[in-house]
Short mmCIF file of C-alpha atoms and ligand atoms in Angstrom, two decimals:
data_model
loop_
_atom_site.label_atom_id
_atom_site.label_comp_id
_atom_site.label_asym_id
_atom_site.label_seq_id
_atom_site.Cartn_x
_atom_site.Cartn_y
_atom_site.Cartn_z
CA UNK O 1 75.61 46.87 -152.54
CA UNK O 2 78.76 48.36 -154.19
CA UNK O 3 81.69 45.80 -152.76
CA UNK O 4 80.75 42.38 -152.29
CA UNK O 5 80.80 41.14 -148.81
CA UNK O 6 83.34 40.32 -146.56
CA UNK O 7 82.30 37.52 -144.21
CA UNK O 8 78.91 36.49 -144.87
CA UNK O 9 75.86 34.66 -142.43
CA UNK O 10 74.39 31.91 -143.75
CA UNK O 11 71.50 30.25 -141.48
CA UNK O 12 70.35 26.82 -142.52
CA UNK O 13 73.49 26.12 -144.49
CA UNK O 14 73.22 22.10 -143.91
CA UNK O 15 70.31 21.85 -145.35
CA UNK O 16 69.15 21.68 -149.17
CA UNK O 17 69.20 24.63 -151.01
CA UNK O 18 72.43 26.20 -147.76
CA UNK O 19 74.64 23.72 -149.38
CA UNK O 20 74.40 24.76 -152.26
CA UNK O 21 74.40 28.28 -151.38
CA UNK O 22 77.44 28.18 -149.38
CA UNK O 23 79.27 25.74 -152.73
CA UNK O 24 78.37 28.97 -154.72
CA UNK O 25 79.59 31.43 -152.16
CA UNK O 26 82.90 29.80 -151.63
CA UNK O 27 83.39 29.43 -155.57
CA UNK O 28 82.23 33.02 -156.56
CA UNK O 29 83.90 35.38 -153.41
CA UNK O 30 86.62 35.66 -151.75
CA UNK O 31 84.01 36.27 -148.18
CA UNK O 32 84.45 34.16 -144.98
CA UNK O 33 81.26 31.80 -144.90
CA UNK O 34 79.96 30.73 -141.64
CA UNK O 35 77.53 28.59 -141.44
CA UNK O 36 74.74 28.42 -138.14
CA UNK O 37 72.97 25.20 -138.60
CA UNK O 38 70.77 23.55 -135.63
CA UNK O 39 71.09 20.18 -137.63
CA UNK O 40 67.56 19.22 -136.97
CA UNK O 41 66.79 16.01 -139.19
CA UNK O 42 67.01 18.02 -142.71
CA UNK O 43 70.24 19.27 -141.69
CA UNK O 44 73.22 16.77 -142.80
CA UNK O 45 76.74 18.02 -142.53
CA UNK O 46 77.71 15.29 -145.62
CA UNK O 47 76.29 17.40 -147.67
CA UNK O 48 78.96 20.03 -147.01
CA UNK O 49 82.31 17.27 -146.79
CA UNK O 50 83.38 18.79 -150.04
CA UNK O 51 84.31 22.19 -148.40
CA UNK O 52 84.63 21.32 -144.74
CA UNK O 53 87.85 22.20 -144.84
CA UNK O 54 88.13 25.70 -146.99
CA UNK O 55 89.97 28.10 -145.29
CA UNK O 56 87.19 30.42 -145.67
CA UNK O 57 83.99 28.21 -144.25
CA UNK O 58 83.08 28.20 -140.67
CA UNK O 59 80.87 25.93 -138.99
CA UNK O 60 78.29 26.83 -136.02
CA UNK O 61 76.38 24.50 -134.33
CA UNK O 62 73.24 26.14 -133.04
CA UNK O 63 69.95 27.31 -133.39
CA UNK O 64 68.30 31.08 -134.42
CA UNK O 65 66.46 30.71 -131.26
CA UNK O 66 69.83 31.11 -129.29
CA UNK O 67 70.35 35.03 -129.19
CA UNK O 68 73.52 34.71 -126.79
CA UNK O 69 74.81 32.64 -129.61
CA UNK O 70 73.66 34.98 -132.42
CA UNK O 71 75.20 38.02 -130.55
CA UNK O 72 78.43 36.07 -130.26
CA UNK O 73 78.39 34.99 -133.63
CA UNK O 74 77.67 38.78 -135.12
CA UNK O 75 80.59 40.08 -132.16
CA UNK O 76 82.75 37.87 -133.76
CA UNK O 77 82.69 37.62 -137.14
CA UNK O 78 80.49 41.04 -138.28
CA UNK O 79 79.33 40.07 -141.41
CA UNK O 80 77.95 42.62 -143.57
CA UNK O 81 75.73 39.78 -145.01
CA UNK O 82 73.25 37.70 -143.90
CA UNK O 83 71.36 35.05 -145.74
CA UNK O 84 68.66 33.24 -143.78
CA UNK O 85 67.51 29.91 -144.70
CA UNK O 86 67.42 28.04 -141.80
CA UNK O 87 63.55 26.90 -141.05
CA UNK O 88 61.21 24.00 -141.26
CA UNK O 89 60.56 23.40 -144.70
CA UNK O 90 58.28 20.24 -145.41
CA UNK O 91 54.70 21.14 -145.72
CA UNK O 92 53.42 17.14 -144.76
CA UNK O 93 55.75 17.81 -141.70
CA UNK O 94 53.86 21.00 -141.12
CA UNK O 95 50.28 19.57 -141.20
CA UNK O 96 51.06 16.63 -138.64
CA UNK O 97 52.89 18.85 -136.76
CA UNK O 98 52.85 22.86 -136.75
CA UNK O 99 54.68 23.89 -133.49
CA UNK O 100 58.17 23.95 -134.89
CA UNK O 101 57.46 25.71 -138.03
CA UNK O 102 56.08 28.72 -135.21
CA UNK O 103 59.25 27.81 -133.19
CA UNK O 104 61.94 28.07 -135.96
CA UNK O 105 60.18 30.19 -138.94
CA UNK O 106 58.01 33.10 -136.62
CA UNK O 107 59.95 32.92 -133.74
CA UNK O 108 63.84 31.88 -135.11
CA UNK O 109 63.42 34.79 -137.97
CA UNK O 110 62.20 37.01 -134.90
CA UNK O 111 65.21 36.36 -132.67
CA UNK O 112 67.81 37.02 -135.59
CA UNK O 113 66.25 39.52 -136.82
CA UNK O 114 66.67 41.40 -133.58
CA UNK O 115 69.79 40.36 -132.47
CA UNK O 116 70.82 41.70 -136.25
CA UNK O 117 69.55 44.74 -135.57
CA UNK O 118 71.45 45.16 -132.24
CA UNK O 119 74.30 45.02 -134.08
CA UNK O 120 73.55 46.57 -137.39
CA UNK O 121 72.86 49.90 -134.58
CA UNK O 122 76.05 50.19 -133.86
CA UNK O 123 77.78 49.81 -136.91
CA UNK O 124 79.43 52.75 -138.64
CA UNK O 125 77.96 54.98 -141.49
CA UNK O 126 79.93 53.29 -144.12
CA UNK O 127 79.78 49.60 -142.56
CA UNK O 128 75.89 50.42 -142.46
CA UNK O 129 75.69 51.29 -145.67
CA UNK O 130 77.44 47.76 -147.04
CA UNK O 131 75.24 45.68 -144.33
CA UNK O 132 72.04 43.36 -146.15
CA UNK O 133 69.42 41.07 -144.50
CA UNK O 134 68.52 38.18 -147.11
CA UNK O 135 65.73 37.00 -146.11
CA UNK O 136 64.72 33.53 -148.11
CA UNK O 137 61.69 32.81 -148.39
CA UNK O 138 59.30 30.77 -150.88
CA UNK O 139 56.06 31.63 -153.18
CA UNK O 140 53.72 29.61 -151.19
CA UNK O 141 53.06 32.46 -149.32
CA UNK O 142 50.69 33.59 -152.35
CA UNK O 143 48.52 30.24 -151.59
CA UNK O 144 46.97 29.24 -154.87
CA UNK O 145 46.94 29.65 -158.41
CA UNK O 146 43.33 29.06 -160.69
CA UNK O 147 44.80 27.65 -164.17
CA UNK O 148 43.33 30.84 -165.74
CA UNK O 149 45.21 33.21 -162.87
CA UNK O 150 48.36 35.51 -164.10
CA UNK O 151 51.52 34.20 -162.44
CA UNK O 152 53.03 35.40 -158.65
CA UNK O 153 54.69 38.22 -158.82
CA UNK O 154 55.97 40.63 -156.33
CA UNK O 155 52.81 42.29 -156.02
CA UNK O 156 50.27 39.16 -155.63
CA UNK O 157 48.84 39.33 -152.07
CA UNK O 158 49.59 36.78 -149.32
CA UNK O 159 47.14 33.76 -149.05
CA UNK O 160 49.21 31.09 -147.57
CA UNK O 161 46.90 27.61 -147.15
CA UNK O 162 49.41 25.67 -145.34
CA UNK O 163 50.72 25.31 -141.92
CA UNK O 164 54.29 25.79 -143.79
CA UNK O 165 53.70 28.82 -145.78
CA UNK O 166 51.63 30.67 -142.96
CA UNK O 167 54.67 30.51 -140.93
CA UNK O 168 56.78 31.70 -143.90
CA UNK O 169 54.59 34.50 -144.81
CA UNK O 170 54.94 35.90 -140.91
CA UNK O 171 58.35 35.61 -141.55
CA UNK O 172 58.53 37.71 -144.67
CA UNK O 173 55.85 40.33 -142.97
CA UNK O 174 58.60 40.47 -139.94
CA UNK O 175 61.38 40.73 -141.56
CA UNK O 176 59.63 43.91 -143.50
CA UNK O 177 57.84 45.44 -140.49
CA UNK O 178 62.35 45.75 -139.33
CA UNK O 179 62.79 47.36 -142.50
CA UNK O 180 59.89 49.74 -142.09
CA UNK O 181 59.70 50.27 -138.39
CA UNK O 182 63.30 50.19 -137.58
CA UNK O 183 65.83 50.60 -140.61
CA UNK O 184 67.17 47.19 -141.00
CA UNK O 185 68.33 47.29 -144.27
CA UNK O 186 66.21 43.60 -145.64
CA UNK O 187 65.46 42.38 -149.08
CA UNK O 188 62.90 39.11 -149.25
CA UNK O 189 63.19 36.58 -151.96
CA UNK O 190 60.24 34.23 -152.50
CA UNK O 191 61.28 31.16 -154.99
CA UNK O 192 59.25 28.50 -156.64
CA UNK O 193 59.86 24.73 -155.89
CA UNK O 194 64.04 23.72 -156.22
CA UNK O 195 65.14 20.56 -156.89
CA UNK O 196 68.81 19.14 -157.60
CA UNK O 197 71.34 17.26 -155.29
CA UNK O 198 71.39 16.51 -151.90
CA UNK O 199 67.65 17.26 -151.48
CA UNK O 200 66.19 15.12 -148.78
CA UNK O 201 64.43 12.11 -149.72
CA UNK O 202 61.20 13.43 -148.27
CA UNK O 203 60.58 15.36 -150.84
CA UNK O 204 58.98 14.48 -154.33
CA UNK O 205 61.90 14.23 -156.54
CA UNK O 206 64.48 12.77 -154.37
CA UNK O 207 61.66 10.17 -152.38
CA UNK O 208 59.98 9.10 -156.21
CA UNK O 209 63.94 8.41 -157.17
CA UNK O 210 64.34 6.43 -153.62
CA UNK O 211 61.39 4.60 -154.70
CA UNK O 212 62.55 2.99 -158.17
CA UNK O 213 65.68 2.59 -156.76
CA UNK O 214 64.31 -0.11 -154.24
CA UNK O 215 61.70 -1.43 -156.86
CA UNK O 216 58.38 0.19 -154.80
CA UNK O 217 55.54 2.19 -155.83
CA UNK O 218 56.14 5.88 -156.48
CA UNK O 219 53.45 7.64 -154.92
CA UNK O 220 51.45 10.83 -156.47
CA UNK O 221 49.26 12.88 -154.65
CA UNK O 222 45.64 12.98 -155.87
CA UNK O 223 45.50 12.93 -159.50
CA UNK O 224 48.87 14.92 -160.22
CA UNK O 225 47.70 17.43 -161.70
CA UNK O 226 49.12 19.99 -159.19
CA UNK O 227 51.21 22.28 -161.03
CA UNK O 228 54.45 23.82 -160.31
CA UNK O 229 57.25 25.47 -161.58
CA UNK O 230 60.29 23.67 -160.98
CA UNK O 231 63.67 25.31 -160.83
CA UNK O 232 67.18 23.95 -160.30
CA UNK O 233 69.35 25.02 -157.06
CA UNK O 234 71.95 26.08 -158.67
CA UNK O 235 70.04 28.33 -160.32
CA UNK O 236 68.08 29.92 -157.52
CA UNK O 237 71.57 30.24 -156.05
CA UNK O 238 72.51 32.64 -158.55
CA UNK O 239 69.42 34.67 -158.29
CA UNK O 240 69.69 35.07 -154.32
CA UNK O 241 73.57 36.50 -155.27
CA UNK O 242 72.38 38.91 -157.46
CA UNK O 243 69.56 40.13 -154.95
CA UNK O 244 71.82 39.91 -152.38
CA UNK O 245 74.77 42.26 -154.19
CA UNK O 246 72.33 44.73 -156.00
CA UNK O 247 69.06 44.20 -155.09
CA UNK O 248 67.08 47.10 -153.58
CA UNK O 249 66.91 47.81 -150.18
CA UNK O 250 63.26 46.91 -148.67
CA UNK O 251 62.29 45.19 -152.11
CA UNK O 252 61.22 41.67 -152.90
CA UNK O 253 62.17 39.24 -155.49
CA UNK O 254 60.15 36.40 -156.67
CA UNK O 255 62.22 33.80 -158.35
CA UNK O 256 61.39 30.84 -160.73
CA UNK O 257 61.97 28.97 -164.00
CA UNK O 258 58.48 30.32 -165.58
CA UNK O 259 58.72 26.57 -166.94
CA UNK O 260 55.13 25.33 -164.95
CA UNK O 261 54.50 21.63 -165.13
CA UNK O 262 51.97 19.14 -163.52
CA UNK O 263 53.73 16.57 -160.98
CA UNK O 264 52.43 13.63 -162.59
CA UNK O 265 54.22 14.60 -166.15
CA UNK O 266 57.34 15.26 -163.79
CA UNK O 267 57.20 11.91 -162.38
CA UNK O 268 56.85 10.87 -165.52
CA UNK O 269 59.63 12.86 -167.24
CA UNK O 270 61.72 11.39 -164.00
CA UNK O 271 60.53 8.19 -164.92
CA UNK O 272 61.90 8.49 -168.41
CA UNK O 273 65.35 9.42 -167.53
CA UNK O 274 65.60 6.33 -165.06
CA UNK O 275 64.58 4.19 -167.66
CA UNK O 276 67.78 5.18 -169.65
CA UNK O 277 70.44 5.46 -167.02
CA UNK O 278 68.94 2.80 -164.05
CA UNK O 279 66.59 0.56 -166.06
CA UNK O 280 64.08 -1.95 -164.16
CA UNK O 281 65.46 -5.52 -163.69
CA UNK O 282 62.51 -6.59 -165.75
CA UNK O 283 62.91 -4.09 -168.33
CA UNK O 284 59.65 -2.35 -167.88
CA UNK O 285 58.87 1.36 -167.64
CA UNK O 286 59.24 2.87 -164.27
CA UNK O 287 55.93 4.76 -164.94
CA UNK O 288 54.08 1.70 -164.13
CA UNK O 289 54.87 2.10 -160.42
CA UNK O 290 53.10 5.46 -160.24
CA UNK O 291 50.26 4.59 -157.85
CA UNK O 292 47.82 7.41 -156.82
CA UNK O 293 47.64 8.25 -153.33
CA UNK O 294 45.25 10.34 -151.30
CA UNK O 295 45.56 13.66 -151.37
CA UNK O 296 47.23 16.29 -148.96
CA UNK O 297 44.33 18.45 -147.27
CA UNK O 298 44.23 22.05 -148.62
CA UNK O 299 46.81 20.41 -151.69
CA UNK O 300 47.88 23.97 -153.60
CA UNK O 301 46.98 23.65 -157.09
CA UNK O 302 49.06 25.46 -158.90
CA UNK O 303 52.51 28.03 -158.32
CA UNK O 304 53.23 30.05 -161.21
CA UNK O 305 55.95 32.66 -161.16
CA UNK O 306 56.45 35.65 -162.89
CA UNK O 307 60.21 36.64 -162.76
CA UNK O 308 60.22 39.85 -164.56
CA UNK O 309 61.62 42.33 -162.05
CA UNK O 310 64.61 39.85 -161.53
CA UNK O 311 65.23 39.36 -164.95
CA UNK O 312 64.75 42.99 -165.90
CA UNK O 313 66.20 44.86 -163.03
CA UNK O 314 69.28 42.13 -162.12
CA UNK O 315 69.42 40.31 -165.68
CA UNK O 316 68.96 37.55 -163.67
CA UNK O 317 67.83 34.34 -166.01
CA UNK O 318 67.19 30.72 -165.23
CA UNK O 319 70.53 28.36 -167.30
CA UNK O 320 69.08 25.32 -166.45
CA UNK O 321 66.54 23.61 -168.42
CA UNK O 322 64.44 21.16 -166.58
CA UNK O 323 65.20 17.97 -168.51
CA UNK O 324 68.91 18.66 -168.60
CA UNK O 325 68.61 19.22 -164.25
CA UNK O 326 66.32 16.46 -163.85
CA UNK O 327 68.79 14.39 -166.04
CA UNK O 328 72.00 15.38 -163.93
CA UNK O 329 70.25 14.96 -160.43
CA UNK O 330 69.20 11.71 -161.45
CA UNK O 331 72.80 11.06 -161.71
CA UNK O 332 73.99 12.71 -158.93
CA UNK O 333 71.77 10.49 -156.76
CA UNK O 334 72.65 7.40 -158.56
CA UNK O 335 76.59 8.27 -158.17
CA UNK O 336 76.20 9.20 -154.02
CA UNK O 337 74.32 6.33 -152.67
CA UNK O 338 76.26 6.97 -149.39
CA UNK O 339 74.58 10.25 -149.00
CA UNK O 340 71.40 9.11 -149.05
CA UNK O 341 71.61 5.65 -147.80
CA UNK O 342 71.58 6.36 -144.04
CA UNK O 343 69.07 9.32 -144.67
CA UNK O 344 66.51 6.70 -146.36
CA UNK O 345 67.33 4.30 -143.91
CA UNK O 346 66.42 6.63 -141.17
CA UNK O 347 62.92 7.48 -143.24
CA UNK O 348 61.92 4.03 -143.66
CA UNK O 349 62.79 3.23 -140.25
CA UNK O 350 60.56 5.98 -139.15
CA UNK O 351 57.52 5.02 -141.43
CA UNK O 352 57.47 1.60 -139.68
N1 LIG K 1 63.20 23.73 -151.06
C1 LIG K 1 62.47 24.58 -151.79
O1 LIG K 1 61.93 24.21 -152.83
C2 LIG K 1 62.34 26.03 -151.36
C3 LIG K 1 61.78 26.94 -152.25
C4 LIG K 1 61.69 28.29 -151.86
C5 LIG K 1 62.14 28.69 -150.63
N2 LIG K 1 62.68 27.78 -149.77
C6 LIG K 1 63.17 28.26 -148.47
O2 LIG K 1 64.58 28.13 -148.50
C7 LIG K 1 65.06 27.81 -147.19
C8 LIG K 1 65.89 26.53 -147.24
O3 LIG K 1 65.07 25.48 -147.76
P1 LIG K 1 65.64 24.00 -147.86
O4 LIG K 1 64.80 23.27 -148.83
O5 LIG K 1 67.11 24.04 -148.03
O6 LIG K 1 65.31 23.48 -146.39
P2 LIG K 1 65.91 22.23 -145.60
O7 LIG K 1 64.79 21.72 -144.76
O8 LIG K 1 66.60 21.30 -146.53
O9 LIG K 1 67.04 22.89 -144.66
C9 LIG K 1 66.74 23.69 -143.56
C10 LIG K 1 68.00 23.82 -142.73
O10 LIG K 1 67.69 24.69 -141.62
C11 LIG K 1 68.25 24.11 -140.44
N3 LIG K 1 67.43 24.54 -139.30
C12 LIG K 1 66.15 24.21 -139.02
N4 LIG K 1 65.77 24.80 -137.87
C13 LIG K 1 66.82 25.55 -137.44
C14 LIG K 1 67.03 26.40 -136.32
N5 LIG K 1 66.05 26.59 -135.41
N6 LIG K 1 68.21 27.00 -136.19
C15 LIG K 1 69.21 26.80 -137.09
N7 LIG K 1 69.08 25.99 -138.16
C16 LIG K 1 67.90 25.38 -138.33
C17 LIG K 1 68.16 22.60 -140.67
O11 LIG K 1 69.06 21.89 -139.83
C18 LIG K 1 68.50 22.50 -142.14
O12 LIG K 1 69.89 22.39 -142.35
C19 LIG K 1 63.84 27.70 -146.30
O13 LIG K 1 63.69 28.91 -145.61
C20 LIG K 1 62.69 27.48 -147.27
O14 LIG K 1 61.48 28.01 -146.76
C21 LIG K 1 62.79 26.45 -150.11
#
């Protein structure tokens, strides 16, 4: 993409990683952000109360499903940009419960993707040529990694082992079969596990944080050695800019920190940091609360990525090291109880 956009799509912005996204946007362009959020329990407009008000942000309440709403949306504000995030995007959620991962992450990325191309038809030559389809999308679509196994990379084949990723590998093979069978102009990005602020405290950073923070027992699936590779929002932000202003048309990007740890050493490097800046009562080591829990069926055991083409082709390179971003989440969440309060409220409230 030669200019940078004008008014950009985001789906999903309310949620984790679209916060952040649209933060970034709003800092590095000059674009009109709107935001299309169904503000399903992940989605938390606090998150965004920072930039609520930028003359350049727009807020839609509705869902992908809703192509009247779409079409309006497209009508109104033709953006030559759209980055999808919106979906279901908690893998526990996904095994008790699979019918709105179909709903939102097959069918959702189905309806946008053809109300996108209704209107990417009858754009003109030159607005066609600046229009992009971002589609986000994760490396758990590649199922799992052996210890001995080279790292993802764009060219591992799909094997996704969760109710999750199987609905975000259809996704990813739709939003190619537009590319290939009808010209939508799509790029697919496929990132390792984020972390950083505002994450919901379902997930394992933000809920082992919750934990020490009301003196329970951290859980850790299995044994913990599941490994991972971590890598900080902000971070993946950047990465989804650069594919989104010069990646290649039809292409895929797989993003992550190449930095692979197991989750018990992160809950223990977590642990360490909270014993420095939100030590126990009784002066002990957090680490002590780490209680082994059963496992999740079909657990992945390990995500490694292989970020080459990014880094080569985009110069595209991770900034932040995982102890600094643990270090400055851990302080995020410790300086914005009011974000999460209500949201752990809600989570306990829901686990009784
Ligand atoms: N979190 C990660 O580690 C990670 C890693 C790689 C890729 N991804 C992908 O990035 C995207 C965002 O992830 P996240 O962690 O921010 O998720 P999230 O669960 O925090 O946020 C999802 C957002 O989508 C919205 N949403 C859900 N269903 C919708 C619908 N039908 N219509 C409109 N909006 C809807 C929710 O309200 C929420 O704001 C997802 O597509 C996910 O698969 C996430």
């Amino acid at each position: 993409m030669q200019d940078h956009p004008q008014n950009i799509l985001v789906t999903g912005g309310a949620g984790f990683i679209g916060s952040s996204l649209i933060r970034y946007l709003l800092e590095k362009t000059t674009a009109l952000v709107i935001n299309l959020d169904a503000l399903t329990y992940a989605g938390n407009l606090a998150s965004l109360a920072d930039i609520e008000t930028h003359p350049s942000y727009r807020f839609v309440h509705g869902d992908i499903n809703d192509a009247s709403l779409l079409a309006d949306i497209l009508a109104k504000h033709r953006p030559s940009l759209i980055m999808h995030l919106a979906a279901e995007s908690h893998v526990d959620r996904s095994i008790s419960g699979a019918a709105e991962f179909i709903r939102t992450n097959v069918c959702g990325t189905y309806v946008l993707l053809d109300e996108c191309l209704r209107f990417y038809r009858a754009l003109t030559v030159s607005e066609k040529e600046q229009f992009r389809f971002v589609h986000i999308s994760t490396d758990e679509v590649h199922g799992s990694l052996e210890r001995e196994d080279a790292p993802f990379s764009e060219s591992t084949r799909y094997a996704p082992r969760s109710p999750y990723s199987a609905t975000k590998a259809a996704s990813d093979h739709l939003v190619r079969a537009w590319y290939y069978t009808y010209g939508l102009p799509i790029i697919v990005s496929n990132c390792s596990n984020n972390y950083g602020p505002r994450h919901y405290p379902e997930k394992l950073i933000p809920l082992a944080l919750m934990k020490m923070l009301h003196g329970e027992n951290i859980p850790l699936y299995g044994n913990g050695t599941q490994i991972r590779d971590w890598l900080h929002v902000d971070d993946h932000c950047a990465a989804l800019w650069e594919i989104a202003c010069r990646g290649r048309i039809g292409e895929s990007y797989i993003i992550g920190s190449g930095r692979e740890i197991c989750n018990r050493d992160l809950l223990q490097l977590l642990c360490s940091i909270m014993d420095e800046l939100a030590p126990r009562a009784d002066a002990a080591c957090h680490q002590e609360s780490i209680v082994s829990v059963t496992d999740r069926p079909g657990h992945d055991a390990r995500y490694a990525i292989d970020a080459t083409k990014l880094r080569s082709d985009l110069a595209w390179q991770p900034n932040i090291p995982l102890e600094e971003g643990l270090r400055t989440t851990v302080r995020w969440y410790l300086d914005h109880r009011a974000w999460w309060q209500p949201l752990w409220e809600n989570q306990v409230a829901r686990a009784l």
